[in-house]
Tab-separated table of C-alpha atoms and ligand atoms in Angstrom:
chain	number	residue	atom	x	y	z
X	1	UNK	CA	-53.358	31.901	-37.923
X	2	UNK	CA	-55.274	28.612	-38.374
X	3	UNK	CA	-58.396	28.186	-39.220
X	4	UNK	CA	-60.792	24.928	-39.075
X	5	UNK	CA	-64.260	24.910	-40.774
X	6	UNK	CA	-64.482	21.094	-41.712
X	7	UNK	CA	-67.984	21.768	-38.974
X	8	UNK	CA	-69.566	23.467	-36.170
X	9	UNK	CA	-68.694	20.236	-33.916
X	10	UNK	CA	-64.983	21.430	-33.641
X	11	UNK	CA	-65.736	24.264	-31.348
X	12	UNK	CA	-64.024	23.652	-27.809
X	13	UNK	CA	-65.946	24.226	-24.347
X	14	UNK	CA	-65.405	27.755	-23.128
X	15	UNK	CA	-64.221	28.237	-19.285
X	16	UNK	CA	-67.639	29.115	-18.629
X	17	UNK	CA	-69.053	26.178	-20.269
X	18	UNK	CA	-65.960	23.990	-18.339
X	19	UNK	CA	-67.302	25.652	-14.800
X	20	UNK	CA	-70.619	25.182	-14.909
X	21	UNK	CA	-70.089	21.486	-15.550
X	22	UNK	CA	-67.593	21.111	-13.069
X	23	UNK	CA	-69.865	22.012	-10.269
X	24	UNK	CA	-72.947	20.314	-11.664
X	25	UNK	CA	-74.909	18.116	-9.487
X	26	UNK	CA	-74.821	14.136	-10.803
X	27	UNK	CA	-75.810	10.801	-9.931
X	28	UNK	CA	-76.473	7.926	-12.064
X	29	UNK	CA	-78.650	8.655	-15.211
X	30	UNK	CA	-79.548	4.903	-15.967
X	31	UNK	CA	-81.269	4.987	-12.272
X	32	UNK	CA	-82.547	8.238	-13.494
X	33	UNK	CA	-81.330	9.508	-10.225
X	34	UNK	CA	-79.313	12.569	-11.941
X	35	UNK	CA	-80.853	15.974	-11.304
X	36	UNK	CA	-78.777	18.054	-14.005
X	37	UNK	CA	-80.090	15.196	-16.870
X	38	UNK	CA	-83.716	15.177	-15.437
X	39	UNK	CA	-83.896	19.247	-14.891
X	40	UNK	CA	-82.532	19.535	-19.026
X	41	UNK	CA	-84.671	16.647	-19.958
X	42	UNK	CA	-87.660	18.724	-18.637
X	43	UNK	CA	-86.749	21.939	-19.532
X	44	UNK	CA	-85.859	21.181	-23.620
X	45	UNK	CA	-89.197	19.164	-23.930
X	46	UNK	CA	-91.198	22.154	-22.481
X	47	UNK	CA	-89.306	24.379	-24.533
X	48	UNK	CA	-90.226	21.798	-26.978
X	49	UNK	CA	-93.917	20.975	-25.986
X	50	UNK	CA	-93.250	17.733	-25.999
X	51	UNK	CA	-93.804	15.617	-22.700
X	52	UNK	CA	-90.616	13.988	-22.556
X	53	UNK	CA	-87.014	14.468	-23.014
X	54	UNK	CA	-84.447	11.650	-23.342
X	55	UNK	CA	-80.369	12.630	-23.031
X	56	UNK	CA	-78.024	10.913	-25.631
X	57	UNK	CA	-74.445	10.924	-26.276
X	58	UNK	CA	-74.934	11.746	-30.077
X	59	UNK	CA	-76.990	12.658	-32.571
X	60	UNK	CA	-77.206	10.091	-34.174
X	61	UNK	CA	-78.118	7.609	-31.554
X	62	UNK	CA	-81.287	10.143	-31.136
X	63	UNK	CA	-82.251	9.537	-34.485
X	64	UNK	CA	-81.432	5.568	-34.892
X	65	UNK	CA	-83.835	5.556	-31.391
X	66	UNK	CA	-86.500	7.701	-33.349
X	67	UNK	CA	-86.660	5.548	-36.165
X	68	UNK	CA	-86.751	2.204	-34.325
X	69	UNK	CA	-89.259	3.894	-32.122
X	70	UNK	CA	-91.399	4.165	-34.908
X	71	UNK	CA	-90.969	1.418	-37.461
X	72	UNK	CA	-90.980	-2.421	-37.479
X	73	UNK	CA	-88.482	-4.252	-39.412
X	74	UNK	CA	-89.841	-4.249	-43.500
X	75	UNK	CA	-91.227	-1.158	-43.033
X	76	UNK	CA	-89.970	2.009	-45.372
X	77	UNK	CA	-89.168	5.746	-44.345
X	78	UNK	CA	-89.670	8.411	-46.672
X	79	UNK	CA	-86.715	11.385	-46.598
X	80	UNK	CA	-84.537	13.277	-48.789
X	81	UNK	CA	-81.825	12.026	-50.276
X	82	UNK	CA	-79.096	13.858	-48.524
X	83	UNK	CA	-80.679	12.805	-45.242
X	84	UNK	CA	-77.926	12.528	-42.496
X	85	UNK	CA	-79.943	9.726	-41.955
X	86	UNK	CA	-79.169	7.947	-44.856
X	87	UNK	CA	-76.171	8.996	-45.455
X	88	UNK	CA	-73.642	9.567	-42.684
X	89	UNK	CA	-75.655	7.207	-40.048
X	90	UNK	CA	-73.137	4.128	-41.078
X	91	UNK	CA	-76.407	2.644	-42.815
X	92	UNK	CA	-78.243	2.832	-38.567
X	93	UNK	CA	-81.725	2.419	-40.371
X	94	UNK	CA	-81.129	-1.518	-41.842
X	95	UNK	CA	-78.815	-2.096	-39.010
X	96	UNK	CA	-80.716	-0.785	-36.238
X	97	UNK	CA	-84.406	-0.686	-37.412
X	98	UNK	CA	-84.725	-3.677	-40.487
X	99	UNK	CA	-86.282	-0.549	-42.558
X	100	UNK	CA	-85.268	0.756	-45.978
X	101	UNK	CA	-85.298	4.269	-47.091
X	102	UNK	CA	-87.679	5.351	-50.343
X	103	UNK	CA	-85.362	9.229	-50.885
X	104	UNK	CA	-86.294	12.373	-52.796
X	105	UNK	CA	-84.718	14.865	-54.402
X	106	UNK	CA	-85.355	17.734	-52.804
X	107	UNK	CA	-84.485	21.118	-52.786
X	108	UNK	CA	-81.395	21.968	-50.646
X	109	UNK	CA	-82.472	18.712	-48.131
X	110	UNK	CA	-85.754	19.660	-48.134
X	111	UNK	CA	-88.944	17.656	-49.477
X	112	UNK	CA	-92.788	18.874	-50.112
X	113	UNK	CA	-96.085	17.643	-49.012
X	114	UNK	CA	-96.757	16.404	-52.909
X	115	UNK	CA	-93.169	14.568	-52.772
X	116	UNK	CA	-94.436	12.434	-49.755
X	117	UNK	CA	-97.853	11.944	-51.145
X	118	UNK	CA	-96.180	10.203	-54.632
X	119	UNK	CA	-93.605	8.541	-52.637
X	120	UNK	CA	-95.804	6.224	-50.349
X	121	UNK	CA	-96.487	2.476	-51.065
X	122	UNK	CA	-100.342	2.095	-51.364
X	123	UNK	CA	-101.218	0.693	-47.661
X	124	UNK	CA	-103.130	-2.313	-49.125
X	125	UNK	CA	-100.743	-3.665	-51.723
X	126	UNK	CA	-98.589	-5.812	-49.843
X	127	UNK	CA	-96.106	-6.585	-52.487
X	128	UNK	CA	-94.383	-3.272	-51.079
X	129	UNK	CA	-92.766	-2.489	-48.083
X	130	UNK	CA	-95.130	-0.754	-45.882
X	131	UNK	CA	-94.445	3.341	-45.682
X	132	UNK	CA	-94.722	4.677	-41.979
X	133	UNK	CA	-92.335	6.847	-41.208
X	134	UNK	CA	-91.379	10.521	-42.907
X	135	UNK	CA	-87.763	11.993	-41.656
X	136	UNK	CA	-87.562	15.842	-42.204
X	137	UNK	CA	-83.711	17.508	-41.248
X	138	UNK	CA	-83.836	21.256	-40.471
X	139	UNK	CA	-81.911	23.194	-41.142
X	140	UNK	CA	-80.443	20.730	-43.548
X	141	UNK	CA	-76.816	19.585	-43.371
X	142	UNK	CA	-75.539	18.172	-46.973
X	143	UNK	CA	-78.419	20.854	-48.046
X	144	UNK	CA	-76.038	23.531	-47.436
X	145	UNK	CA	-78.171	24.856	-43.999
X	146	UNK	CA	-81.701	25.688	-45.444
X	147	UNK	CA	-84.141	25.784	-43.632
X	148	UNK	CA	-87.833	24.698	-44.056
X	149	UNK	CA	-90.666	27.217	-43.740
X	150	UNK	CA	-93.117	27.092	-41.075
X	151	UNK	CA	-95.962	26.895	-43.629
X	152	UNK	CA	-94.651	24.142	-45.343
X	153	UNK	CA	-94.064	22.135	-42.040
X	154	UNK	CA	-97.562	22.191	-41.195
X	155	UNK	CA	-99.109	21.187	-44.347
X	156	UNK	CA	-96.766	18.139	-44.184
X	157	UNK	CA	-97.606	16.997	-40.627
X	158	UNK	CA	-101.216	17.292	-41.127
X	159	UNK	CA	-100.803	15.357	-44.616
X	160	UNK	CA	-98.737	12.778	-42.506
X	161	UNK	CA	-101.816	12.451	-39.351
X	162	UNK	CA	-104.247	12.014	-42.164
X	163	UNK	CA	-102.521	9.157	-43.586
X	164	UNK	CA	-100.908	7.651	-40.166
X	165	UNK	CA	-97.506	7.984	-41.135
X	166	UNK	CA	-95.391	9.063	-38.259
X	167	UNK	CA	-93.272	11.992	-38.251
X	168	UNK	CA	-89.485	12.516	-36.924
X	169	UNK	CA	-87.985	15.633	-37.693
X	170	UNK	CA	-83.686	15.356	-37.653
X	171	UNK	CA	-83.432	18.738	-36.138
X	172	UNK	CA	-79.963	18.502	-35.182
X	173	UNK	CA	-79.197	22.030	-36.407
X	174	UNK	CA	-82.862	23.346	-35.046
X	175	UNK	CA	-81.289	26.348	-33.032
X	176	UNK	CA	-80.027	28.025	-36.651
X	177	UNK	CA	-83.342	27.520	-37.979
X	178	UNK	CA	-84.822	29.265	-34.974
X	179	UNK	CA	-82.488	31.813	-35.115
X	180	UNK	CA	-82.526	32.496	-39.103
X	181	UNK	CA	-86.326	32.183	-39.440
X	182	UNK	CA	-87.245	33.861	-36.534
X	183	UNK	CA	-89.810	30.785	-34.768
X	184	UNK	CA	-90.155	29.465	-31.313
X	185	UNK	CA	-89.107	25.384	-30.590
X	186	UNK	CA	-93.048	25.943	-29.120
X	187	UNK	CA	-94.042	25.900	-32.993
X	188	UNK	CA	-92.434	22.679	-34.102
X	189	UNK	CA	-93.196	20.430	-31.232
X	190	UNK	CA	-96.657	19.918	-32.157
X	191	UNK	CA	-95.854	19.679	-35.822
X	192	UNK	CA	-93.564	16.067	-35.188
X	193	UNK	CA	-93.583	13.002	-32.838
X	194	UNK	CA	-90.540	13.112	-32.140
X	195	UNK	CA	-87.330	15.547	-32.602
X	196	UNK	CA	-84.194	14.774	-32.156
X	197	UNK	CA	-81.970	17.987	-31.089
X	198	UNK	CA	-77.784	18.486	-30.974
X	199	UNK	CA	-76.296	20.479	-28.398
X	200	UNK	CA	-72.462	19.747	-29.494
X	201	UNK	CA	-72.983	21.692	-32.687
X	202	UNK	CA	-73.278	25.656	-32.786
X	203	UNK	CA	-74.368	25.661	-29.240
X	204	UNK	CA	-70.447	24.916	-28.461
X	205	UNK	CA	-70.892	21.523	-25.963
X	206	UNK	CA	-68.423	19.134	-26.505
X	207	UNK	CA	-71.033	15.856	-26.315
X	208	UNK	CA	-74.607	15.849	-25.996
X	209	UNK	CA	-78.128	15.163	-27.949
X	210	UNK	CA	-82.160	15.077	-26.969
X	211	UNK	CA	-84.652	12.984	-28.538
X	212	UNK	CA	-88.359	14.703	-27.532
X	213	UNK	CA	-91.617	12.961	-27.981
X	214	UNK	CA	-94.695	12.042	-26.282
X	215	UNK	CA	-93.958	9.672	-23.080
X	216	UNK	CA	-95.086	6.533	-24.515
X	217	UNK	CA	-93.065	7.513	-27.415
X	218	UNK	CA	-89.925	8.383	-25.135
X	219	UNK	CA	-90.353	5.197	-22.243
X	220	UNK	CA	-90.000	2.632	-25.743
X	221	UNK	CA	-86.952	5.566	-26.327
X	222	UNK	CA	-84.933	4.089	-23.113
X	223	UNK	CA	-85.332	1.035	-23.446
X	224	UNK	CA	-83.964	1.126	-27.335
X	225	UNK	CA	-81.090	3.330	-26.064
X	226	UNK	CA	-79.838	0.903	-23.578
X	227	UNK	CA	-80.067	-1.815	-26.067
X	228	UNK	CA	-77.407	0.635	-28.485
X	229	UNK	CA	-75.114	1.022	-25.031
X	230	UNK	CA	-76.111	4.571	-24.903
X	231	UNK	CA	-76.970	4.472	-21.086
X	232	UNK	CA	-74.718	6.933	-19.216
X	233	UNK	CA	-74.208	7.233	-15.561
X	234	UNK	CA	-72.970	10.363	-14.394
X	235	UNK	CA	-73.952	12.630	-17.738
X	236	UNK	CA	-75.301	15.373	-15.515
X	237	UNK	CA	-71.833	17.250	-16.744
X	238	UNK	CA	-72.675	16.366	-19.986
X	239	UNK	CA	-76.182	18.093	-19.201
X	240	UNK	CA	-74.179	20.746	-17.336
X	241	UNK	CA	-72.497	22.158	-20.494
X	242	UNK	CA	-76.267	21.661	-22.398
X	243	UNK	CA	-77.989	24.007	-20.140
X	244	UNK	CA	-75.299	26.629	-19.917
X	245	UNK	CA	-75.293	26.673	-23.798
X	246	UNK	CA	-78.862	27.377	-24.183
X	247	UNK	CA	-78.753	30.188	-21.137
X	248	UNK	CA	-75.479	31.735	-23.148
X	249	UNK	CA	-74.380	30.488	-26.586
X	250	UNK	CA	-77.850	30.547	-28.171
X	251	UNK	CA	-78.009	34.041	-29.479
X	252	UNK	CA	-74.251	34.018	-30.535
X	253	UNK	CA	-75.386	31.720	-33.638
X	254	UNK	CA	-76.613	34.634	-35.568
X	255	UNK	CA	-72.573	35.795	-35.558
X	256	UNK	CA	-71.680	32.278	-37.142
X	257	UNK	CA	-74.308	33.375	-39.764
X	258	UNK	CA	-73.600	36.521	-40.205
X	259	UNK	CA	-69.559	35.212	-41.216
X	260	UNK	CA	-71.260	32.610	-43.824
X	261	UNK	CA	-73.314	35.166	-45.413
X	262	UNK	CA	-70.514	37.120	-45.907
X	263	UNK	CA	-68.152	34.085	-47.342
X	264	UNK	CA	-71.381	33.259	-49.426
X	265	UNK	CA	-71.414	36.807	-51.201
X	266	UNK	CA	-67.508	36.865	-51.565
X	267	UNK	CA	-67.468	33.437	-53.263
X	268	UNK	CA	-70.020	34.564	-55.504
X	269	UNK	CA	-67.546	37.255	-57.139
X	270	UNK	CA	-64.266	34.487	-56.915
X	271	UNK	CA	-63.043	33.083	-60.473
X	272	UNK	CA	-62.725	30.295	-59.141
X	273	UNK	CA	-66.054	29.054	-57.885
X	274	UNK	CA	-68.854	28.069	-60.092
X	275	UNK	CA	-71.799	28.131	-57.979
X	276	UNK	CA	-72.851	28.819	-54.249
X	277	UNK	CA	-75.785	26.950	-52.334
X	278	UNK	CA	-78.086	30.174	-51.111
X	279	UNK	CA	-76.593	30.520	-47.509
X	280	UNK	CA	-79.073	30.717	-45.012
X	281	UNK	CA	-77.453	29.427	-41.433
X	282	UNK	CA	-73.964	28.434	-41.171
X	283	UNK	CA	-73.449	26.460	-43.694
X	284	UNK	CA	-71.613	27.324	-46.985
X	285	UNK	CA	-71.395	24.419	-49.542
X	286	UNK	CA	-70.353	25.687	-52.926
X	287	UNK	CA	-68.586	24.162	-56.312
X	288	UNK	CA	-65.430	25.031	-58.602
X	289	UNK	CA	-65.453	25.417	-62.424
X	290	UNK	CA	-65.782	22.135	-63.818
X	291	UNK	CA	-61.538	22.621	-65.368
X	292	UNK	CA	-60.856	22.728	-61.546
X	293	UNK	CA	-60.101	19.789	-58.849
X	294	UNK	CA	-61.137	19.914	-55.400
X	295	UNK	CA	-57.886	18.071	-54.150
X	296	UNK	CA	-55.576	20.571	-54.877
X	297	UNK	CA	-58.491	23.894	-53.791
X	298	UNK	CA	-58.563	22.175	-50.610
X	299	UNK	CA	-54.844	21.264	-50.045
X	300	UNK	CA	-54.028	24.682	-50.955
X	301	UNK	CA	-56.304	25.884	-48.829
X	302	UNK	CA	-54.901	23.860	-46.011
X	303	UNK	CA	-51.118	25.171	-46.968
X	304	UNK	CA	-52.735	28.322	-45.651
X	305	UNK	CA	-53.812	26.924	-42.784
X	306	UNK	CA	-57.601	27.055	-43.506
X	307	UNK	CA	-59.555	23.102	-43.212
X	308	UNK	CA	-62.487	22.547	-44.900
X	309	UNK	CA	-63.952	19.559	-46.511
X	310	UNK	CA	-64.992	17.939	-49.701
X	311	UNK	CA	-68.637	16.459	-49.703
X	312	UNK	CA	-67.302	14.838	-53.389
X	313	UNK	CA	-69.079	15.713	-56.957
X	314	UNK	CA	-66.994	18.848	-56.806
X	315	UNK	CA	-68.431	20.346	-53.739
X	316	UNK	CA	-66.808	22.095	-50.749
X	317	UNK	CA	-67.958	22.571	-47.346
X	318	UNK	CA	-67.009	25.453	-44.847
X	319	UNK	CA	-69.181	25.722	-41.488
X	320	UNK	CA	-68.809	28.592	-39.181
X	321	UNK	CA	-69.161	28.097	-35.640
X	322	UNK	CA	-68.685	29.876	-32.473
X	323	UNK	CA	-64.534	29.030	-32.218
X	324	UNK	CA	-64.343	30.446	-35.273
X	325	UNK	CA	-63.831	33.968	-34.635
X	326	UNK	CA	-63.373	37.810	-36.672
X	327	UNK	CA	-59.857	37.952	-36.935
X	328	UNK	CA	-59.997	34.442	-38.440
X	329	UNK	CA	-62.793	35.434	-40.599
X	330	UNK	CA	-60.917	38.097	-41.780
X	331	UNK	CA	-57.379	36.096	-42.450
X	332	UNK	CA	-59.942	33.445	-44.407
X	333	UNK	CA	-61.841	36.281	-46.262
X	334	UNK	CA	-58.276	38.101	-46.965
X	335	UNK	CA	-56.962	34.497	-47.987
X	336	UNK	CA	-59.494	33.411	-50.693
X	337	UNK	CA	-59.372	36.468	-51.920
X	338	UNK	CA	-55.769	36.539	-53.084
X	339	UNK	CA	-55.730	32.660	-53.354
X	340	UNK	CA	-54.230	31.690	-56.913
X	341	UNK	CA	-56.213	29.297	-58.417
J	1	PLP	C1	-74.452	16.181	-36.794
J	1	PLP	C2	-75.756	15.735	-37.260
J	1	PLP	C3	-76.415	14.671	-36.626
J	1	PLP	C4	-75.856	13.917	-35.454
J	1	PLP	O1	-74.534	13.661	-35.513
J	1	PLP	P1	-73.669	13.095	-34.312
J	1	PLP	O2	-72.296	13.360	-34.780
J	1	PLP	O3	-73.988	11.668	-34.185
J	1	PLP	O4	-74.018	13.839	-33.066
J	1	PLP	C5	-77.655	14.332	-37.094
J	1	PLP	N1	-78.220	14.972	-38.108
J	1	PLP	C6	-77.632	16.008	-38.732
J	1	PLP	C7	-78.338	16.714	-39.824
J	1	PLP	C8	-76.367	16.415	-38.337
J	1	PLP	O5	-75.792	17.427	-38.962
């Protein structure tokens, strides 16, 4: 048996997944001449709300796009200090955008309205960078999958239109918070101005991202993708794979939290670990007693054929994802269970 929960971007196309792209329509995106990119373009920004779609190759191209979108160089972006953004973006937001990042500690990845208010530069003094962007992630990745609440989201946006600040949200991850809070995509697209979506995480495809705005917002989008090299030509199969993970891998994510829930409560009772992150989605982040080192947890681990990673300061990662199936779960329940540590 061998297990791998380093993330939820190791799960491998299905044959279903493989079939529907191999008989997907194409032509060349960068014309805008392919059907399968337009049709999922359309369809995730009505799902959305939003007026326009834009395909990417990753993630994080959606969100270096977002912020340039919004921002001119000097300029400061408010987020949380384990923003993805900030953190595992290769340092996109001075390369790309000429902007610096003003973070918060939050709470599991996720900031408040009153956070933002005391974190941006009075608009008049222009000693300080000027503050016009706010980047939200949900469900939250270095967090440990949390989730914001609906509430909260609102109060922020307004808070963000009364004081012109645009608003991105990272929502990579989005589909778990849809699942585990039990919204519709309807109800965040007119909360942001732009949201930035994955479709090679839980959703199973092996490439793919959307960046959704207004189509102002989206037209600057193209031009700033093209600039990064992240035209495609035929991407319809990428689109392919998109669209037949939404019509048939959506629902399935509430299985890959259902499996962390269950590592979450069994780590809880292990001598071993110190604390767990609450578990919300499909991410379990969790520490070991301070007399214990990570190295040798996680190469033990990995003698027993189980991957997972270290996100350093003593904490350990596992993500559950759709390849990652009961039998497995088992073996990996069964395995920290009698591990000797
Ligand atoms: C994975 C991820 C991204 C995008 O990553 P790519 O690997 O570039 O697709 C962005 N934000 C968050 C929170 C993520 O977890």
């Amino acid at each position: 048996m061998k297990v791998n929960l380093i993330s939820d971007t190791v799960s491998l196309p299905s044959t279903g997944m493989i079939n529907a792209m191999s008989i997907a329509k194409v032509g060349d995106d960068v014309f805008k001449e392919d059907p399968t990119v337009n049709h999922l373009e359309d369809k995730i920004a009505k799902l959305f709300g939003k007026e326009s779609g834009l395909f990417f190759p990753s993630g994080t191209m959606s969100n270096q796009v977002a912020i340039k979108v919004h921002t001119n160089p000097g300029d400061q972006l408010i987020c949380d200090e384990f923003s993805h953004i900030y953190h595992y973006e290769g340092g996109g937001i001075s390369f790309n955008s000429g902007v610096s990042c003003r973070l918060i500690k939050g709470n599991q990845g996720r900031i408040t309205k009153d956070q933002i208010n005391e974190a941006i530069n009075p608009p008049d003094f222009y000693h300080s960078p000027p503050t016009t962007l706010v980047s939200l992630e949900n469900t939250t990745n270095k967090g440990g999958g949390a989730c914001y609440n609906l509430i909260e989201l609102e109060s922020i946006s307004e808070f963000c239109k009364q004081n012109n600040l645009s608003i991105h949200l990272d929502g990579a991850r989005i589909w778990n918070a849809l699942i585990a809070t039990n919204t519709e995509a309807i109800e965040y697209g007119i909360l942001f101005d732009t949201i930035s979506v994955c479709f090679s995480k839980g959703l199973g495809c092996p490439v793919g991202s959307m960046l959704l705005g207004s189509k102002e917002l989206i037209k600057k989008g193209i031009r700033y993708r093209k600039v990064l090299g992240g035209g495609m030509r035929q991407s319809g199969y990428l689109a392919a794979a998109a669209n037949f993970a939404l019509d048939n891998n959506f629902d399935d994510l509430v299985n890959d939290h259902n499996k962390a829930k269950e590592l979450e409560v069994l780590l809880n009772k292990l001598p071993y670990v110190l604390k767990v992150q609450p578990v919300s989605t499909n991410i379990i982040i969790f520490s070991l007693k301070p007399n214990l080192n990570e190295d040798s947890f996680v190469s033990l681990l990995a003698k027993n054929k189980i991957a997972v990673i270290k996100l350093g300061k003593g904490k350990i990662r596992m993500v559950t994802h759709r390849d990652y199936k009961n039998d497995q779960h088992q073996y990996t329940m069964d395995t920290l269970i009698n591990l000797k540590f």
